[in-house]
CSV table of C-alpha atoms and ligand atoms in Angstrom, one decimal:
chain,number,residue,atom,x,y,z
A,1,MET,CA,6.6,-12.9,-46.4
A,2,GLU,CA,6.3,-16.2,-44.5
A,3,MET,CA,4.1,-15.6,-41.5
A,4,ARG,CA,5.3,-18.4,-39.4
A,5,LYS,CA,8.9,-17.1,-39.4
A,6,TRP,CA,8.0,-13.8,-37.9
A,7,LYS,CA,9.0,-12.9,-34.3
A,8,MET,CA,6.1,-12.3,-32.0
A,9,ASP,CA,6.1,-8.5,-32.1
A,10,THR,CA,6.0,-8.6,-35.9
A,11,ALA,CA,3.3,-11.2,-36.0
A,12,LEU,CA,1.2,-9.2,-33.6
A,13,ILE,CA,1.1,-6.3,-36.1
A,14,HIS,CA,1.1,-8.2,-39.4
A,15,ALA,CA,-0.2,-11.7,-39.1
A,16,GLY,CA,-3.6,-12.2,-40.7
A,17,GLN,CA,-3.8,-8.6,-41.9
A,18,GLU,CA,-3.1,-7.2,-45.3
A,19,PRO,CA,-3.8,-3.7,-46.6
A,20,CYS,CA,-7.3,-3.6,-48.3
A,21,GLU,CA,-7.0,-4.7,-51.9
A,22,LYS,CA,-9.4,-2.1,-53.1
A,23,THR,CA,-8.4,1.1,-51.1
A,24,GLY,CA,-5.0,0.3,-49.8
A,25,ALA,CA,-6.3,1.1,-46.2
A,26,VAL,CA,-3.8,-0.2,-43.7
A,27,ALA,CA,-6.1,-0.5,-40.7
A,28,SER,CA,-8.6,-3.3,-40.9
A,29,ALA,CA,-12.1,-2.5,-42.1
A,30,VAL,CA,-15.0,-3.1,-39.9
A,31,VAL,CA,-17.5,-5.2,-41.9
A,32,PRO,CA,-20.8,-5.2,-40.0
A,33,ALA,CA,-22.7,-7.1,-42.8
A,34,VAL,CA,-24.8,-10.1,-41.6
A,35,ALA,CA,-25.9,-11.1,-45.2
A,36,TYR,CA,-23.5,-12.1,-48.0
A,37,ALA,CA,-24.5,-12.4,-51.6
A,38,PHE,CA,-23.7,-15.4,-53.8
A,39,THR,CA,-23.4,-15.5,-57.6
A,40,ASP,CA,-25.5,-18.7,-57.8
A,41,VAL,CA,-27.2,-21.3,-55.7
A,42,ASP,CA,-24.3,-23.8,-56.0
A,43,ALA,CA,-21.8,-21.3,-54.7
A,44,ALA,CA,-24.0,-20.7,-51.6
A,45,ALA,CA,-24.5,-24.5,-51.1
A,46,ALA,CA,-20.7,-25.1,-51.3
A,47,VAL,CA,-20.0,-22.6,-48.5
A,48,VAL,CA,-22.7,-23.9,-46.3
A,49,ALA,CA,-21.5,-27.5,-46.8
A,50,GLY,CA,-17.9,-26.4,-45.8
A,51,GLU,CA,-16.6,-27.3,-49.3
A,52,ARG,CA,-15.5,-23.7,-50.0
A,53,GLU,CA,-14.2,-21.0,-47.7
A,54,GLY,CA,-16.5,-18.1,-47.3
A,55,THR,CA,-18.8,-16.1,-45.1
A,56,TYR,CA,-22.5,-16.7,-45.4
A,57,TYR,CA,-24.3,-15.5,-42.3
A,58,GLY,CA,-23.0,-13.2,-39.5
A,59,ARG,CA,-23.7,-15.7,-36.7
A,60,TYR,CA,-21.0,-18.0,-38.1
A,61,GLY,CA,-18.3,-15.4,-38.6
A,62,ASN,CA,-17.5,-12.3,-40.6
A,63,PRO,CA,-14.5,-11.0,-42.6
A,64,THR,CA,-13.2,-8.7,-39.7
A,65,ILE,CA,-13.4,-11.6,-37.3
A,66,ALA,CA,-11.8,-13.9,-39.8
A,67,SER,CA,-8.6,-11.8,-39.9
A,68,LEU,CA,-8.5,-11.7,-36.1
A,69,GLU,CA,-9.0,-15.4,-36.0
A,70,ALA,CA,-6.1,-15.9,-38.4
A,71,LYS,CA,-3.9,-13.7,-36.2
A,72,ILE,CA,-4.8,-15.5,-33.0
A,73,ALA,CA,-4.2,-18.9,-34.6
A,74,SER,CA,-0.8,-17.8,-35.8
A,75,LEU,CA,0.2,-16.4,-32.4
A,76,GLU,CA,-0.9,-19.5,-30.6
A,77,LYS,CA,0.7,-21.8,-33.3
A,78,GLY,CA,-2.6,-23.5,-33.8
A,79,GLU,CA,-4.3,-24.6,-37.1
A,80,ALA,CA,-7.4,-22.5,-36.5
A,81,ALA,CA,-9.1,-20.1,-34.1
A,82,LEU,CA,-12.7,-19.2,-33.3
A,83,GLY,CA,-13.6,-15.8,-31.9
A,84,VAL,CA,-16.6,-15.9,-29.6
A,85,SER,CA,-18.6,-13.4,-27.4
A,86,SER,CA,-16.7,-13.9,-24.1
A,87,GLY,CA,-14.1,-15.9,-22.3
A,88,MET,CA,-16.9,-18.0,-20.8
A,89,ALA,CA,-18.3,-18.7,-24.3
A,90,ALA,CA,-14.9,-20.0,-25.2
A,91,ILE,CA,-14.6,-22.1,-22.1
A,92,SER,CA,-18.1,-23.5,-22.2
A,93,GLY,CA,-18.0,-24.0,-26.0
A,94,ALA,CA,-14.7,-25.8,-25.9
A,95,LEU,CA,-15.8,-28.1,-23.1
A,96,LEU,CA,-19.2,-28.8,-24.7
A,97,ALA,CA,-17.5,-29.7,-28.0
A,98,PHE,CA,-15.6,-32.6,-26.4
A,99,LEU,CA,-18.2,-33.7,-23.8
A,100,LYS,CA,-21.5,-35.5,-23.9
A,101,GLN,CA,-23.9,-36.9,-21.3
A,102,GLY,CA,-22.1,-39.4,-18.9
A,103,ASP,CA,-18.6,-37.9,-19.5
A,104,HIS,CA,-16.2,-36.9,-16.8
A,105,VAL,CA,-13.8,-33.9,-16.5
A,106,ILE,CA,-10.7,-33.5,-14.4
A,107,CYS,CA,-10.2,-29.8,-13.7
A,108,THR,CA,-7.4,-28.1,-11.9
A,109,ARG,CA,-8.3,-26.9,-8.4
A,110,ASP,CA,-8.0,-23.1,-8.3
A,111,VAL,CA,-9.7,-22.2,-11.5
A,112,TYR,CA,-11.5,-19.1,-12.6
A,113,GLY,CA,-14.8,-18.8,-10.6
A,114,GLY,CA,-17.0,-18.8,-13.8
A,115,SER,CA,-15.3,-22.0,-15.1
A,116,TYR,CA,-16.0,-23.6,-11.7
A,117,LYS,CA,-19.6,-22.5,-11.8
A,118,PHE,CA,-20.2,-23.8,-15.3
A,119,LEU,CA,-18.7,-27.2,-14.4
A,120,THR,CA,-20.6,-27.5,-11.1
A,121,SER,CA,-24.0,-26.0,-12.0
A,122,LEU,CA,-24.8,-26.1,-15.8
A,123,ALA,CA,-22.7,-29.1,-17.0
A,124,PRO,CA,-24.1,-31.5,-14.4
A,125,ARG,CA,-27.7,-30.8,-15.7
A,126,TYR,CA,-26.5,-32.4,-18.9
A,127,GLY,CA,-24.9,-35.4,-17.2
A,128,ILE,CA,-21.3,-34.1,-17.1
A,129,GLU,CA,-19.4,-34.6,-13.9
A,130,THR,CA,-16.2,-32.9,-12.8
A,131,ASP,CA,-13.5,-33.6,-10.2
A,132,PHE,CA,-11.3,-30.7,-9.1
A,133,VAL,CA,-7.9,-32.1,-8.6
A,134,ASP,CA,-4.5,-30.7,-7.5
A,135,CYS,CA,-2.8,-30.9,-10.9
A,136,THR,CA,0.6,-30.1,-9.5
A,137,ASP,CA,0.4,-33.7,-8.3
A,138,LEU,CA,0.6,-36.1,-11.2
A,139,ALA,CA,-0.3,-39.1,-9.1
A,140,ALA,CA,-3.5,-37.4,-8.0
A,141,VAL,CA,-4.4,-36.7,-11.6
A,142,MET,CA,-3.8,-40.3,-12.5
A,143,ARG,CA,-5.9,-41.5,-9.6
A,144,ALA,CA,-8.8,-39.3,-10.7
A,145,ILE,CA,-8.9,-40.7,-14.3
A,146,ARG,CA,-12.0,-42.8,-14.9
A,147,PRO,CA,-13.1,-44.8,-17.9
A,148,GLU,CA,-15.5,-42.0,-18.8
A,149,THR,CA,-13.0,-39.2,-18.3
A,150,ARG,CA,-12.7,-37.2,-21.6
A,151,VAL,CA,-11.1,-33.8,-20.7
A,152,LEU,CA,-8.3,-32.5,-18.6
A,153,TYR,CA,-9.0,-28.8,-18.1
A,154,LEU,CA,-6.1,-26.6,-16.9
A,155,GLU,CA,-5.5,-23.0,-16.1
A,156,THR,CA,-1.9,-22.0,-15.6
A,157,PRO,CA,-1.0,-19.7,-13.9
A,158,SER,CA,-4.3,-20.2,-12.1
A,159,ASN,CA,-6.7,-17.5,-11.0
A,160,PRO,CA,-6.2,-16.3,-8.3
A,161,CYS,CA,-3.3,-18.2,-6.6
A,162,LEU,CA,-1.0,-18.3,-9.7
A,163,THR,CA,-0.3,-22.0,-9.3
A,164,ILE,CA,1.9,-23.2,-12.3
A,165,LEU,CA,1.0,-26.5,-13.9
A,166,ASP,CA,3.4,-28.5,-16.1
A,167,ILE,CA,1.5,-28.4,-19.4
A,168,GLY,CA,3.9,-30.8,-21.2
A,169,GLN,CA,3.9,-33.5,-18.5
A,170,LEU,CA,0.2,-33.3,-17.9
A,171,SER,CA,-0.5,-33.5,-21.6
A,172,ARG,CA,1.6,-36.6,-22.0
A,173,LEU,CA,-0.2,-38.2,-19.1
A,174,ALA,CA,-3.7,-37.2,-20.4
A,175,HIS,CA,-2.9,-38.3,-24.0
A,176,ALA,CA,-1.8,-41.7,-22.7
A,177,HIS,CA,-5.4,-42.1,-21.4
A,178,GLY,CA,-7.1,-40.6,-24.5
A,179,LEU,CA,-8.0,-37.3,-22.9
A,180,THR,CA,-8.3,-33.9,-24.6
A,181,VAL,CA,-6.2,-31.2,-22.8
A,182,ILE,CA,-7.8,-27.7,-22.7
A,183,VAL,CA,-5.7,-24.9,-21.3
A,184,ASP,CA,-7.0,-21.4,-20.3
A,185,ASN,CA,-4.1,-19.1,-21.4
A,186,THR,CA,-5.8,-15.8,-20.4
A,187,PHE,CA,-3.2,-14.8,-17.8
A,188,MET,CA,-0.2,-15.4,-20.1
A,189,THR,CA,-1.4,-14.7,-23.6
A,190,PRO,CA,0.6,-16.3,-26.4
A,191,TYR,CA,3.2,-13.7,-25.9
A,192,LEU,CA,4.4,-15.5,-22.7
A,193,GLN,CA,3.2,-19.1,-23.1
A,194,GLN,CA,2.1,-21.3,-26.0
A,195,PRO,CA,0.3,-24.3,-24.6
A,196,LEU,CA,-0.2,-26.0,-28.0
A,197,GLU,CA,3.6,-26.1,-28.5
A,198,LEU,CA,3.9,-27.6,-25.0
A,199,GLY,CA,1.5,-30.5,-25.9
A,200,ALA,CA,-2.1,-29.2,-25.1
A,201,ASP,CA,-4.9,-29.8,-27.7
A,202,VAL,CA,-7.0,-26.7,-27.2
A,203,VAL,CA,-6.3,-23.2,-25.9
A,204,VAL,CA,-9.1,-20.9,-24.6
A,205,HIS,CA,-8.8,-17.2,-23.8
A,206,SER,CA,-10.8,-14.5,-22.2
A,207,ALA,CA,-9.7,-11.8,-24.7
A,208,THR,CA,-11.5,-9.3,-22.4
A,209,LYS,CA,-8.2,-9.2,-20.5
A,210,TYR,CA,-4.7,-8.7,-22.0
A,211,LEU,CA,-5.4,-9.6,-25.6
A,212,ASN,CA,-7.7,-6.6,-26.1
A,213,GLY,CA,-6.0,-4.9,-23.2
A,214,HIS,CA,-8.1,-1.7,-22.9
A,215,GLY,CA,-11.1,-2.8,-20.8
A,216,ASP,CA,-13.7,-2.0,-23.4
A,217,VAL,CA,-14.5,-5.4,-25.0
A,218,ILE,CA,-15.8,-8.8,-23.8
A,219,ALA,CA,-14.6,-11.6,-26.1
A,220,GLY,CA,-13.1,-15.0,-26.1
A,221,PHE,CA,-11.1,-17.4,-28.4
A,222,ILE,CA,-10.7,-21.1,-28.9
A,223,VAL,CA,-7.6,-22.3,-30.7
A,224,GLY,CA,-7.0,-25.9,-31.9
A,225,LYS,CA,-7.1,-28.3,-34.8
A,226,ARG,CA,-9.0,-27.0,-37.9
A,227,GLU,CA,-11.6,-29.8,-37.8
A,228,ALA,CA,-12.4,-29.2,-34.1
A,229,ILE,CA,-12.7,-25.4,-34.6
A,230,GLN,CA,-15.0,-25.9,-37.6
A,231,TYR,CA,-17.2,-28.2,-35.5
A,232,MET,CA,-17.4,-25.6,-32.7
A,233,ARG,CA,-18.1,-22.8,-35.2
A,234,ARG,CA,-21.0,-24.7,-36.8
A,235,HIS,CA,-22.5,-26.6,-33.9
A,236,ILE,CA,-21.6,-24.9,-30.7
A,237,MET,CA,-21.1,-21.2,-31.3
A,238,GLY,CA,-23.5,-21.2,-34.2
A,239,ASP,CA,-26.3,-23.1,-32.4
A,240,LEU,CA,-25.9,-21.3,-29.1
A,241,GLY,CA,-25.4,-17.9,-30.7
A,242,GLN,CA,-22.1,-17.0,-29.0
A,243,ASN,CA,-20.6,-15.1,-31.9
A,244,LEU,CA,-18.3,-12.1,-31.6
A,245,ASN,CA,-19.2,-8.9,-33.5
A,246,ALA,CA,-17.1,-7.0,-36.1
A,247,TRP,CA,-16.6,-3.9,-34.0
A,248,ASP,CA,-15.2,-5.8,-31.0
A,249,ALA,CA,-13.0,-7.8,-33.4
A,250,PHE,CA,-11.6,-4.6,-34.8
A,251,LEU,CA,-10.9,-3.2,-31.3
A,252,ILE,CA,-9.0,-6.5,-30.4
A,253,LEU,CA,-7.0,-6.3,-33.7
A,254,ARG,CA,-6.0,-2.8,-32.7
A,255,GLY,CA,-5.3,-3.7,-29.1
A,256,LEU,CA,-3.1,-6.7,-30.1
A,257,LYS,CA,-0.7,-4.5,-32.0
A,258,THR,CA,0.7,-3.2,-28.7
A,259,LEU,CA,0.4,-6.5,-26.8
A,260,GLY,CA,4.2,-7.0,-26.6
A,261,LEU,CA,4.9,-3.5,-25.3
A,262,ARG,CA,2.1,-3.8,-22.8
A,263,ILE,CA,3.0,-7.3,-21.6
A,264,ARG,CA,6.7,-6.4,-21.1
A,265,GLN,CA,5.6,-3.4,-19.0
A,266,HIS,CA,3.0,-5.4,-17.0
A,267,CYS,CA,5.7,-8.0,-16.2
A,268,GLN,CA,8.4,-5.6,-15.2
A,269,SER,CA,6.1,-3.6,-12.9
A,270,ALA,CA,4.5,-6.7,-11.4
A,271,GLY,CA,7.9,-8.1,-10.6
A,272,GLU,CA,8.8,-4.9,-8.7
A,273,ILE,CA,5.5,-4.9,-6.9
A,274,ALA,CA,5.9,-8.6,-5.9
A,275,ARG,CA,9.3,-7.9,-4.4
A,276,TYR,CA,8.1,-4.8,-2.6
A,277,LEU,CA,5.1,-6.7,-1.1
A,278,GLU,CA,7.2,-9.7,-0.1
A,279,ALA,CA,9.4,-7.4,2.1
A,280,HIS,CA,6.4,-5.6,3.7
A,281,PRO,CA,5.5,-6.5,7.3
A,282,ALA,CA,1.8,-6.2,6.8
A,283,ILE,CA,1.9,-9.0,4.1
A,284,GLU,CA,1.6,-12.6,5.1
A,285,ARG,CA,2.3,-14.2,1.7
A,286,VAL,CA,2.9,-13.2,-1.9
A,287,TYR,CA,2.0,-15.4,-4.9
A,288,TYR,CA,4.0,-14.5,-8.0
A,289,PRO,CA,5.7,-17.0,-10.2
A,290,GLY,CA,8.7,-14.7,-10.7
A,291,LEU,CA,9.6,-14.9,-7.0
A,292,ALA,CA,12.2,-17.5,-5.9
A,293,SER,CA,9.8,-18.3,-3.1
A,294,HIS,CA,7.0,-19.4,-5.5
A,295,PRO,CA,6.7,-23.3,-5.2
A,296,GLN,CA,6.8,-23.7,-9.0
A,297,HIS,CA,9.3,-20.9,-9.8
A,298,GLU,CA,11.7,-23.2,-11.7
A,299,LEU,CA,8.8,-24.7,-13.8
A,300,ALA,CA,7.5,-21.1,-14.5
A,301,ARG,CA,11.0,-20.1,-15.8
A,302,ARG,CA,11.0,-23.1,-18.2
A,303,GLN,CA,7.5,-22.9,-19.4
A,304,MET,CA,6.8,-19.2,-19.6
A,305,SER,CA,8.9,-16.4,-21.2
A,306,GLY,CA,7.7,-13.8,-18.6
A,307,MET,CA,5.9,-14.0,-15.3
A,308,GLY,CA,2.8,-11.9,-16.1
A,309,GLY,CA,1.1,-8.9,-14.6
A,310,ILE,CA,-0.9,-10.5,-11.8
A,311,VAL,CA,0.3,-10.6,-8.2
A,312,SER,CA,-1.8,-12.2,-5.5
A,313,PHE,CA,-1.1,-11.7,-1.9
A,314,GLU,CA,-2.5,-12.2,1.6
A,315,VAL,CA,-2.6,-9.4,4.1
A,316,ARG,CA,-2.1,-10.1,7.8
A,317,GLY,CA,-5.4,-9.8,9.6
A,318,GLY,CA,-7.9,-11.6,7.3
A,319,LEU,CA,-11.0,-10.1,5.9
A,320,GLU,CA,-11.1,-6.8,7.9
A,321,ALA,CA,-7.4,-6.0,7.0
A,322,ALA,CA,-8.1,-6.9,3.4
A,323,LYS,CA,-11.1,-4.5,3.3
A,324,THR,CA,-9.2,-1.7,5.1
A,325,PHE,CA,-6.4,-2.0,2.6
A,326,MET,CA,-8.6,-2.2,-0.5
A,327,ASN,CA,-10.8,0.7,0.6
A,328,GLY,CA,-7.6,2.8,1.2
A,329,LEU,CA,-6.3,2.5,-2.3
A,330,ARG,CA,-6.4,5.8,-4.3
A,331,LEU,CA,-4.8,4.9,-7.6
A,332,ALA,CA,-5.7,1.2,-7.9
A,333,MET,CA,-9.4,0.6,-8.5
A,334,ILE,CA,-11.6,-2.1,-7.0
A,335,SER,CA,-12.8,-4.0,-10.0
A,336,PHE,CA,-13.6,-7.6,-11.2
A,337,SER,CA,-11.5,-7.5,-14.4
A,338,LEU,CA,-7.7,-7.7,-15.0
A,339,GLY,CA,-5.2,-7.0,-17.8
A,340,ASP,CA,-6.1,-3.4,-18.4
A,341,PRO,CA,-3.9,-0.2,-18.5
A,342,GLU,CA,-5.4,0.7,-15.1
A,343,THR,CA,-4.3,-1.2,-11.9
A,344,LEU,CA,-7.3,-3.2,-10.8
A,345,VAL,CA,-7.6,-5.0,-7.5
A,346,GLN,CA,-10.2,-7.4,-6.2
A,347,HIS,CA,-11.1,-9.7,-3.3
A,348,PRO,CA,-11.6,-13.2,-4.7
A,349,ALA,CA,-13.5,-14.6,-1.7
A,350,SER,CA,-16.2,-12.1,-2.0
A,351,MET,CA,-16.0,-11.1,-5.7
A,352,THR,CA,-14.7,-13.4,-8.5
A,353,HIS,CA,-14.7,-16.7,-6.6
A,354,PHE,CA,-17.8,-16.0,-4.5
A,355,ALA,CA,-19.6,-19.0,-6.2
A,356,ILE,CA,-17.2,-21.5,-4.6
A,357,PRO,CA,-18.5,-22.6,-1.2
A,358,SER,CA,-16.3,-21.2,1.6
A,359,GLY,CA,-14.8,-24.6,2.8
A,360,GLU,CA,-13.7,-25.4,-0.8
A,361,ARG,CA,-12.5,-21.9,-1.3
A,362,GLU,CA,-10.1,-22.2,1.7
A,363,ALA,CA,-8.9,-25.6,0.4
A,364,PHE,CA,-8.1,-23.9,-2.9
A,365,GLY,CA,-6.0,-21.3,-1.0
A,366,ILE,CA,-8.6,-18.5,-1.5
A,367,THR,CA,-8.6,-17.2,2.0
A,368,ASP,CA,-10.5,-14.1,3.3
A,369,GLY,CA,-7.2,-12.1,3.4
A,370,LEU,CA,-6.3,-12.9,-0.3
A,371,ILE,CA,-6.1,-10.1,-2.8
A,372,ARG,CA,-5.6,-10.3,-6.5
A,373,PHE,CA,-3.7,-7.4,-8.0
A,374,SER,CA,-3.7,-6.7,-11.7
A,375,THR,CA,-0.7,-4.4,-12.3
A,376,GLY,CA,-1.6,-1.7,-14.7
A,377,LEU,CA,0.6,0.4,-17.0
A,378,GLU,CA,0.9,3.4,-14.7
A,379,ASP,CA,4.4,4.3,-13.5
A,380,ALA,CA,5.5,1.5,-11.1
A,381,SER,CA,6.6,4.0,-8.5
A,382,ASP,CA,3.1,5.5,-8.4
A,383,ILE,CA,1.6,2.1,-7.9
A,384,ILE,CA,4.0,1.3,-5.1
A,385,ASP,CA,3.3,4.6,-3.4
A,386,ASP,CA,-0.4,3.8,-3.5
A,387,LEU,CA,0.3,0.4,-2.0
A,388,GLU,CA,2.5,1.9,0.7
A,389,GLN,CA,-0.2,4.4,1.9
A,390,ALA,CA,-3.0,1.8,1.8
A,391,LEU,CA,-0.9,-0.7,3.8
A,392,GLN,CA,0.0,1.9,6.4
A,393,PRO,CA,-3.1,1.4,8.6
A,394,LEU,CA,-2.5,-2.4,8.7
A,395,LEU,CA,0.9,-1.8,10.3
A,396,LYS,CA,-0.7,-0.6,13.5
A,397,GLN,CA,-2.7,-3.8,13.7
A,398,VAL,CA,0.4,-5.9,13.0
A,399,ALA,CA,2.3,-4.0,15.8
A,400,SER,CA,-0.5,-4.3,18.3
A,401,SER,CA,-1.1,-8.1,17.6
A,402,GLY,CA,2.6,-9.0,17.6
B,501,PLP,C1,-8.6,-16.9,-16.3
B,501,PLP,C2,-10.0,-16.4,-16.8
B,501,PLP,N1,-10.6,-17.2,-17.7
B,501,PLP,C3,-11.8,-16.8,-18.2
B,501,PLP,C4,-12.5,-15.7,-17.7
B,501,PLP,C5,-13.8,-15.3,-18.3
B,501,PLP,O1,-13.7,-14.3,-19.2
B,501,PLP,P1,-15.0,-13.4,-19.7
B,501,PLP,O2,-15.3,-12.5,-18.6
B,501,PLP,O3,-14.4,-12.8,-20.9
B,501,PLP,O4,-16.1,-14.3,-20.0
B,501,PLP,C6,-11.8,-14.9,-16.8
B,501,PLP,C7,-12.5,-13.6,-16.3
B,501,PLP,O5,-12.0,-13.0,-15.3
B,501,PLP,C8,-10.5,-15.3,-16.3
B,501,PLP,O6,-9.9,-14.5,-15.4
């Protein structure tokens, strides 16, 4: 069957995976081998030189990871994919592959805290500079381009404010200036958004989130042109030792089979929760691309095939109100991650985005009252009941202040 013609739900199950030729086993085998035997010296040399496909040493890949990489490449409509040890390994690896000393990066403003930290702490030690720019403003992006700019780094929807960026328009602008466009597609997954089809050059993922979807694996992916991925495999992942392992690859292969079912449920419940919160008197503001009040709602509808499972919102009353609300939750858990079956809630200013200085954080919209809510797969009415009881104490404050 022709893989490229499959609809997404079929590709999630079958792309890159065949029953085992020897045993007929349908589920993928976990191949933990580090060493691979060759029939003669020339065969080994051809694989090392990249003249022949094959696995030769576990730090550069492995057969279980190879089927997962084939699946991810096919889902993202890319030529090739590289599985790595974390989302941050994917982000740092992809950036390092396109940058050298003296180069400059334009990065969208409210980006994942770890990406911000890499670009502002480690990258400058190797002579790489970054400007954080409001990428909803094309003129601002244009003004930020310097002769030494090499990469435009985007995250859309952004973490945590769910800002939507126009991947097609930004890619056209970037390409006109010779820049490589890298997009973090963690929040959407290829199920809802395919940045390469929209014009980006490279997609990065934290597979720790929705792709694996069960909160039990840390992993990342880079997807792009075959040559670039091959370079990253040999010279970035291989040299820095950021490889994925076979067992985690197997868990992601298993998790991916239900990605469609999970994402559809996450989107439906998140939409209900966003509407509930928007009408609640203790809530100052809701960020969810599916709401008509979202500043890039129309763009989101064009660019994404669903609005995702993350809802961010500001409670009235700042830090103290945020803490009271979060500490009062009984079903949702206070946690750093997202994209799991469990509803997970976190406070960006003191948790995931703590590395960003407070002045800059505020400018990025990450206020002390902001909360990021990763809608789980529990029954939506139970999640809303939990929100209702945890917001109750805030109503008294709202009444007394207003
Ligand atoms: C959007 C986004 N990108 C990247 C990462 C980093 O992923 P990992 O924890 O797998 O390194 C995260 C983690 O929260 C994230 O939310």
